[in-house]
Amino acid sequence: MTKELLKGNVAIAEAAVRAGVEAYFGYPITPQTELLEHMSKRMPELGRAFVQAESEVAAINMVYGAASTGKRVMTSSSSPGVSLMQEGLSYIAGSEVPSVIVDVMRGGPGLGNIAPSQSDYFQMVKMAGHGDYKQIVLAPATVQEAIDLTLLAFDLAEKYRTIATVLLDGNIGQLMEPAELPPMRELRQTPPDWAVSGAKGRKKNIISSIHLQPEELETFNHKLQAKLKLIAANEVRYKEYMIEGAELIVVGFGTAGRVAQTAVKLARAQGIPVGLLRPITLWPFPEERLSQLADEARGFLVVEMNAGQMIDDVKIAVAGQCPVEFYGRTGGVVPLPDEVLATIAKLDQATLPANRVAALNG
Amino acid sequence: MTTTPVEQLVYQRPAALSEVHTHYCPGCTHGVAHRLVAEVIDELGIRENTIGVAPVGCSVFCYNYFEVDFVEAAHGRAPAMATGIKRVLPDRVVFTYQGDGDLASIGLAEIMHAALRGENLTVIFINNAIYGMTGGQMAPTTLPGMKTTSSPMGRDVETSGFPIRICELLATMDGATYIARRSLHNPTEIRKAKKAIKQAFENQLHGHGFSLVELLSSCPTNWDIPPAEALKWIEAQMVPVYPLDDFKSVKK
Ligand SMILES: Cc1ncc(C[n+]2csc(CCOP(=O)(O)OP(=O)(O)O)c2C)c(N)n1
Ligand code: SF4
Ligand SMILES: [Mg+2]
């Protein structure tokens, strides 16, 4: 296999094709549209289903239907479109059909703009849909990661019969980088035993999210929560950079994580003992690892392209052991390494132990 | 020598209809519609090849009453869900069963676009001029002047608009191939309804595209009219607003 120059959105679409996606349903919205456009050509070429739906509401319910047959299916959208999908996502979670959703985030609230943003963290990680559920959230920072995590999303969705999402800012969706696509996977031949396919020689299957009796729904919810616990225990992923001997920990995902990595490198060159933890899974969140790091750290800096959303989860992990500072840009503004570097330097000064301050002054 | 059978079975539960009691109110014609659909499924021999899509409404539990694979959609989204299923399993028979609030109000976009795309689906549309499940609120199909719990003085067209005629609307769409309205208010009409339902399923089997049968149906409970009179009310009040006809039947 060789590397090709690929645009994030197109890379995700082609990765999904190679992962064996058998149906794609979507609605145009910038900055995700290239994904839909790639599918509109590739899926019919391969004799697979592509529908440009009348809305994101319809698209997610087409996903719900197709996923009920046990096939690999997906949709993609950007922030306002994902808001429209929340009811459908809740039904999908409640009936446990595996589905893959890609959200290429843009600036909000409202119509906002089409510039890159990370302001859907709450919507995706804290489940804006009604009812108690969580969805797996994978956050790539490069085109290669976007490809790898798309594959992983299909595998995890199927393994746990759950929703797996790929959450990226418009920057990763739009940028072009050399990356390697996986080989074409074989399609599944027989449907899983829970799927609807026609009750031939077996009892009928029903896909539903309704449990009218409270006790019955509670029993289902216990089962669902047990599954989510299992995912939380097994599927945490993150990357660390210069974490050895780091007294200050920067946390950022996606493009913010990339910018932070450059800032950490610059800070290290100035002798500031800082490292980066970049969550790959936003749910499940690398809480345990962050809590471990908090045992030794002087301070944390969370960098996001929003007004401060993931910082809540970092604070839960740090549990008051040291200060947690924030640097964020909103509205589609991408933070620059210099800005992050200056914030790291400030945090360094603010958290220096008294004896070291004295030594510096002496 | 010839023998004469002592008993001859002339009537039985269709194999596609589950052997359970339904939760429908006495005199509700949802049950009649179920039986007709089940008979058609039996007659066409498609029970093991069919996937149903249930709505949100009084028939939300219809998946318990049919012996076929079923999914339960979000309110109004059955045509989208059915589209998803049919696109990945084109050789299966897929039908939705939807009420008038579900199909003609919250799900209007989904039904229109499924028809426009000519999705090869069968839609059974139960028009009872009311939101049954939530306790009798005004539906888009509620007749002018008709009292409901959310139009207590009667539907005022000045402020609440006019009834929607789904068949007439969908018949304008090129993707639709069979669009018919029937009623369940007497045995003659019920027989006609069954024929239409059968045609709507046959259309799908022949790959013709989108078919919809609207059935005028009673809701004695929320109309606050005894069952027998409710059937007469359909004939006297609903049929003039919702004429019974084939609005489109494209022979291919
Ligand atoms: C998104 C959403 N909005 C509202 C409801 C509440 N609701 C449930 S059934 C229903 C009306 C159903 O009426 P209709 O489709 O006419 O079916 P019927 O009960 O008359 O057969 C409504 C409004 C819901 N379940 N979901
Ligand atoms: S409320 Fe009306 S539509 Fe619902 S079951 Fe009762 S009679 Fe039938
Ligand atoms: Mg109704």
mmCIF file with all atom_site columns, C-alpha atoms in Angstrom, chain B residues 91-192:
data_model
loop_
_atom_site.group_PDB
_atom_site.id
_atom_site.type_symbol
_atom_site.label_atom_id
_atom_site.label_alt_id
_atom_site.label_comp_id
_atom_site.label_asym_id
_atom_site.label_entity_id
_atom_site.label_seq_id
_atom_site.pdbx_PDB_ins_code
_atom_site.Cartn_x
_atom_site.Cartn_y
_atom_site.Cartn_z
_atom_site.occupancy
_atom_site.B_iso_or_equiv
_atom_site.pdbx_formal_charge
_atom_site.auth_seq_id
_atom_site.auth_comp_id
_atom_site.auth_asym_id
_atom_site.auth_atom_id
_atom_site.pdbx_PDB_model_num
ATOM 1   C CA . ASP B 1 91  ? -36.109 -8.310 -2.583  1.00 0.00 ? 91  ASP B CA 1
ATOM 2   C CA . ARG B 1 92  ? -38.091 -8.088 0.668   1.00 0.00 ? 92  ARG B CA 1
ATOM 3   C CA . VAL B 1 93  ? -41.618 -6.691 0.888   1.00 0.00 ? 93  VAL B CA 1
ATOM 4   C CA . VAL B 1 94  ? -41.608 -3.580 3.077   1.00 0.00 ? 94  VAL B CA 1
ATOM 5   C CA . PHE B 1 95  ? -44.746 -1.806 4.280   1.00 0.00 ? 95  PHE B CA 1
ATOM 6   C CA . THR B 1 96  ? -45.493 1.005  6.690   1.00 0.00 ? 96  THR B CA 1
ATOM 7   C CA . TYR B 1 97  ? -48.684 1.311  8.722   1.00 0.00 ? 97  TYR B CA 1
ATOM 8   C CA . GLN B 1 98  ? -49.295 4.922  9.783   1.00 0.00 ? 98  GLN B CA 1
ATOM 9   C CA . GLY B 1 99  ? -51.942 7.140  11.329  1.00 0.00 ? 99  GLY B CA 1
ATOM 10  C CA . ASP B 1 100 ? -52.926 10.580 10.076  1.00 0.00 ? 100 ASP B CA 1
ATOM 11  C CA . GLY B 1 101 ? -51.016 12.542 12.697  1.00 0.00 ? 101 GLY B CA 1
ATOM 12  C CA . ASP B 1 102 ? -47.979 10.400 11.997  1.00 0.00 ? 102 ASP B CA 1
ATOM 13  C CA . LEU B 1 103 ? -48.146 10.523 8.200   1.00 0.00 ? 103 LEU B CA 1
ATOM 14  C CA . ALA B 1 104 ? -49.913 13.789 7.397   1.00 0.00 ? 104 ALA B CA 1
ATOM 15  C CA . SER B 1 105 ? -48.525 16.094 10.074  1.00 0.00 ? 105 SER B CA 1
ATOM 16  C CA . ILE B 1 106 ? -45.143 15.376 11.634  1.00 0.00 ? 106 ILE B CA 1
ATOM 17  C CA . GLY B 1 107 ? -44.155 12.945 8.875   1.00 0.00 ? 107 GLY B CA 1
ATOM 18  C CA . LEU B 1 108 ? -45.416 14.866 5.848   1.00 0.00 ? 108 LEU B CA 1
ATOM 19  C CA . ALA B 1 109 ? -41.933 15.477 4.460   1.00 0.00 ? 109 ALA B CA 1
ATOM 20  C CA . GLU B 1 110 ? -40.954 11.820 4.744   1.00 0.00 ? 110 GLU B CA 1
ATOM 21  C CA . ILE B 1 111 ? -44.087 10.482 3.018   1.00 0.00 ? 111 ILE B CA 1
ATOM 22  C CA . MET B 1 112 ? -43.915 13.050 0.202   1.00 0.00 ? 112 MET B CA 1
ATOM 23  C CA . HIS B 1 113 ? -40.263 12.381 -0.516  1.00 0.00 ? 113 HIS B CA 1
ATOM 24  C CA . ALA B 1 114 ? -40.687 8.620  -0.351  1.00 0.00 ? 114 ALA B CA 1
ATOM 25  C CA . ALA B 1 115 ? -43.418 9.035  -2.983  1.00 0.00 ? 115 ALA B CA 1
ATOM 26  C CA . LEU B 1 116 ? -41.296 11.429 -5.053  1.00 0.00 ? 116 LEU B CA 1
ATOM 27  C CA . ARG B 1 117 ? -38.404 8.987  -5.061  1.00 0.00 ? 117 ARG B CA 1
ATOM 28  C CA . GLY B 1 118 ? -40.794 6.255  -6.107  1.00 0.00 ? 118 GLY B CA 1
ATOM 29  C CA . GLU B 1 119 ? -39.621 4.054  -3.247  1.00 0.00 ? 119 GLU B CA 1
ATOM 30  C CA . ASN B 1 120 ? -40.920 0.569  -3.921  1.00 0.00 ? 120 ASN B CA 1
ATOM 31  C CA . LEU B 1 121 ? -42.949 0.468  -0.715  1.00 0.00 ? 121 LEU B CA 1
ATOM 32  C CA . THR B 1 122 ? -46.529 -0.144 0.383   1.00 0.00 ? 122 THR B CA 1
ATOM 33  C CA . VAL B 1 123 ? -48.098 2.364  2.766   1.00 0.00 ? 123 VAL B CA 1
ATOM 34  C CA . ILE B 1 124 ? -51.265 1.679  4.754   1.00 0.00 ? 124 ILE B CA 1
ATOM 35  C CA . PHE B 1 125 ? -52.575 5.036  5.934   1.00 0.00 ? 125 PHE B CA 1
ATOM 36  C CA . ILE B 1 126 ? -55.240 5.113  8.654   1.00 0.00 ? 126 ILE B CA 1
ATOM 37  C CA . ASN B 1 127 ? -57.231 8.339  8.545   1.00 0.00 ? 127 ASN B CA 1
ATOM 38  C CA . ASN B 1 128 ? -59.427 8.661  11.623  1.00 0.00 ? 128 ASN B CA 1
ATOM 39  C CA . ALA B 1 129 ? -59.437 12.467 11.586  1.00 0.00 ? 129 ALA B CA 1
ATOM 40  C CA . ILE B 1 130 ? -57.901 12.599 15.045  1.00 0.00 ? 130 ILE B CA 1
ATOM 41  C CA . TYR B 1 131 ? -54.853 11.948 17.229  1.00 0.00 ? 131 TYR B CA 1
ATOM 42  C CA . GLY B 1 132 ? -56.113 8.764  18.865  1.00 0.00 ? 132 GLY B CA 1
ATOM 43  C CA . MET B 1 133 ? -53.201 7.755  21.035  1.00 0.00 ? 133 MET B CA 1
ATOM 44  C CA . THR B 1 134 ? -52.666 11.067 22.784  1.00 0.00 ? 134 THR B CA 1
ATOM 45  C CA . GLY B 1 135 ? -56.334 11.413 23.652  1.00 0.00 ? 135 GLY B CA 1
ATOM 46  C CA . GLY B 1 136 ? -58.175 13.018 20.776  1.00 0.00 ? 136 GLY B CA 1
ATOM 47  C CA . GLN B 1 137 ? -56.407 16.201 19.723  1.00 0.00 ? 137 GLN B CA 1
ATOM 48  C CA . MET B 1 138 ? -56.927 17.878 16.366  1.00 0.00 ? 138 MET B CA 1
ATOM 49  C CA . ALA B 1 139 ? -55.193 16.167 13.442  1.00 0.00 ? 139 ALA B CA 1
ATOM 50  C CA . PRO B 1 140 ? -54.406 17.716 10.045  1.00 0.00 ? 140 PRO B CA 1
ATOM 51  C CA . THR B 1 141 ? -57.305 15.563 8.810   1.00 0.00 ? 141 THR B CA 1
ATOM 52  C CA . THR B 1 142 ? -59.822 16.817 11.400  1.00 0.00 ? 142 THR B CA 1
ATOM 53  C CA . LEU B 1 143 ? -62.973 18.069 9.675   1.00 0.00 ? 143 LEU B CA 1
ATOM 54  C CA . PRO B 1 144 ? -63.914 21.763 9.753   1.00 0.00 ? 144 PRO B CA 1
ATOM 55  C CA . GLY B 1 145 ? -66.047 22.412 12.818  1.00 0.00 ? 145 GLY B CA 1
ATOM 56  C CA . MET B 1 146 ? -65.123 19.054 14.382  1.00 0.00 ? 146 MET B CA 1
ATOM 57  C CA . LYS B 1 147 ? -64.614 19.205 18.140  1.00 0.00 ? 147 LYS B CA 1
ATOM 58  C CA . THR B 1 148 ? -61.437 17.698 19.546  1.00 0.00 ? 148 THR B CA 1
ATOM 59  C CA . THR B 1 149 ? -59.621 18.175 22.847  1.00 0.00 ? 149 THR B CA 1
ATOM 60  C CA . SER B 1 150 ? -57.397 20.793 21.222  1.00 0.00 ? 150 SER B CA 1
ATOM 61  C CA . SER B 1 151 ? -60.151 22.398 19.150  1.00 0.00 ? 151 SER B CA 1
ATOM 62  C CA . PRO B 1 152 ? -62.865 22.432 21.824  1.00 0.00 ? 152 PRO B CA 1
ATOM 63  C CA . MET B 1 153 ? -65.034 24.922 19.905  1.00 0.00 ? 153 MET B CA 1
ATOM 64  C CA . GLY B 1 154 ? -64.670 22.922 16.710  1.00 0.00 ? 154 GLY B CA 1
ATOM 65  C CA . ARG B 1 155 ? -61.886 23.213 14.128  1.00 0.00 ? 155 ARG B CA 1
ATOM 66  C CA . ASP B 1 156 ? -61.858 26.826 13.025  1.00 0.00 ? 156 ASP B CA 1
ATOM 67  C CA . VAL B 1 157 ? -60.362 26.949 9.548   1.00 0.00 ? 157 VAL B CA 1
ATOM 68  C CA . GLU B 1 158 ? -59.526 30.646 10.058  1.00 0.00 ? 158 GLU B CA 1
ATOM 69  C CA . THR B 1 159 ? -56.991 29.827 12.737  1.00 0.00 ? 159 THR B CA 1
ATOM 70  C CA . SER B 1 160 ? -56.339 26.086 12.342  1.00 0.00 ? 160 SER B CA 1
ATOM 71  C CA . GLY B 1 161 ? -56.432 25.616 8.599   1.00 0.00 ? 161 GLY B CA 1
ATOM 72  C CA . PHE B 1 162 ? -58.139 23.033 6.433   1.00 0.00 ? 162 PHE B CA 1
ATOM 73  C CA . PRO B 1 163 ? -58.127 19.234 6.265   1.00 0.00 ? 163 PRO B CA 1
ATOM 74  C CA . ILE B 1 164 ? -55.365 17.707 4.150   1.00 0.00 ? 164 ILE B CA 1
ATOM 75  C CA . ARG B 1 165 ? -56.199 15.303 1.331   1.00 0.00 ? 165 ARG B CA 1
ATOM 76  C CA . ILE B 1 166 ? -53.163 13.061 1.179   1.00 0.00 ? 166 ILE B CA 1
ATOM 77  C CA . CYS B 1 167 ? -54.220 10.911 -1.782  1.00 0.00 ? 167 CYS B CA 1
ATOM 78  C CA . GLU B 1 168 ? -54.981 13.895 -3.982  1.00 0.00 ? 168 GLU B CA 1
ATOM 79  C CA . LEU B 1 169 ? -51.620 15.407 -2.991  1.00 0.00 ? 169 LEU B CA 1
ATOM 80  C CA . LEU B 1 170 ? -49.504 12.299 -3.556  1.00 0.00 ? 170 LEU B CA 1
ATOM 81  C CA . ALA B 1 171 ? -51.252 11.478 -6.829  1.00 0.00 ? 171 ALA B CA 1
ATOM 82  C CA . THR B 1 172 ? -49.525 14.524 -8.335  1.00 0.00 ? 172 THR B CA 1
ATOM 83  C CA . MET B 1 173 ? -46.149 12.925 -7.771  1.00 0.00 ? 173 MET B CA 1
ATOM 84  C CA . ASP B 1 174 ? -44.457 11.097 -10.597 1.00 0.00 ? 174 ASP B CA 1
ATOM 85  C CA . GLY B 1 175 ? -42.882 8.534  -8.271  1.00 0.00 ? 175 GLY B CA 1
ATOM 86  C CA . ALA B 1 176 ? -46.262 7.319  -6.983  1.00 0.00 ? 176 ALA B CA 1
ATOM 87  C CA . THR B 1 177 ? -47.860 4.460  -8.911  1.00 0.00 ? 177 THR B CA 1
ATOM 88  C CA . TYR B 1 178 ? -50.918 3.428  -6.926  1.00 0.00 ? 178 TYR B CA 1
ATOM 89  C CA . ILE B 1 179 ? -52.807 5.862  -4.707  1.00 0.00 ? 179 ILE B CA 1
ATOM 90  C CA . ALA B 1 180 ? -56.271 4.932  -3.470  1.00 0.00 ? 180 ALA B CA 1
ATOM 91  C CA . ARG B 1 181 ? -58.720 5.881  -0.736  1.00 0.00 ? 181 ARG B CA 1
ATOM 92  C CA . ARG B 1 182 ? -61.136 3.359  0.743   1.00 0.00 ? 182 ARG B CA 1
ATOM 93  C CA . SER B 1 183 ? -63.265 3.192  3.868   1.00 0.00 ? 183 SER B CA 1
ATOM 94  C CA . LEU B 1 184 ? -63.880 0.627  6.580   1.00 0.00 ? 184 LEU B CA 1
ATOM 95  C CA . HIS B 1 185 ? -67.427 1.652  7.459   1.00 0.00 ? 185 HIS B CA 1
ATOM 96  C CA . ASN B 1 186 ? -69.364 -1.318 6.029   1.00 0.00 ? 186 ASN B CA 1
ATOM 97  C CA . PRO B 1 187 ? -68.707 -4.816 4.610   1.00 0.00 ? 187 PRO B CA 1
ATOM 98  C CA . THR B 1 188 ? -68.926 -3.692 0.983   1.00 0.00 ? 188 THR B CA 1
ATOM 99  C CA . GLU B 1 189 ? -66.360 -0.967 1.533   1.00 0.00 ? 189 GLU B CA 1
ATOM 100 C CA . ILE B 1 190 ? -64.177 -3.329 3.566   1.00 0.00 ? 190 ILE B CA 1
ATOM 101 C CA . ARG B 1 191 ? -64.095 -5.759 0.627   1.00 0.00 ? 191 ARG B CA 1
ATOM 102 C CA . LYS B 1 192 ? -63.089 -2.910 -1.677  1.00 0.00 ? 192 LYS B CA 1
#
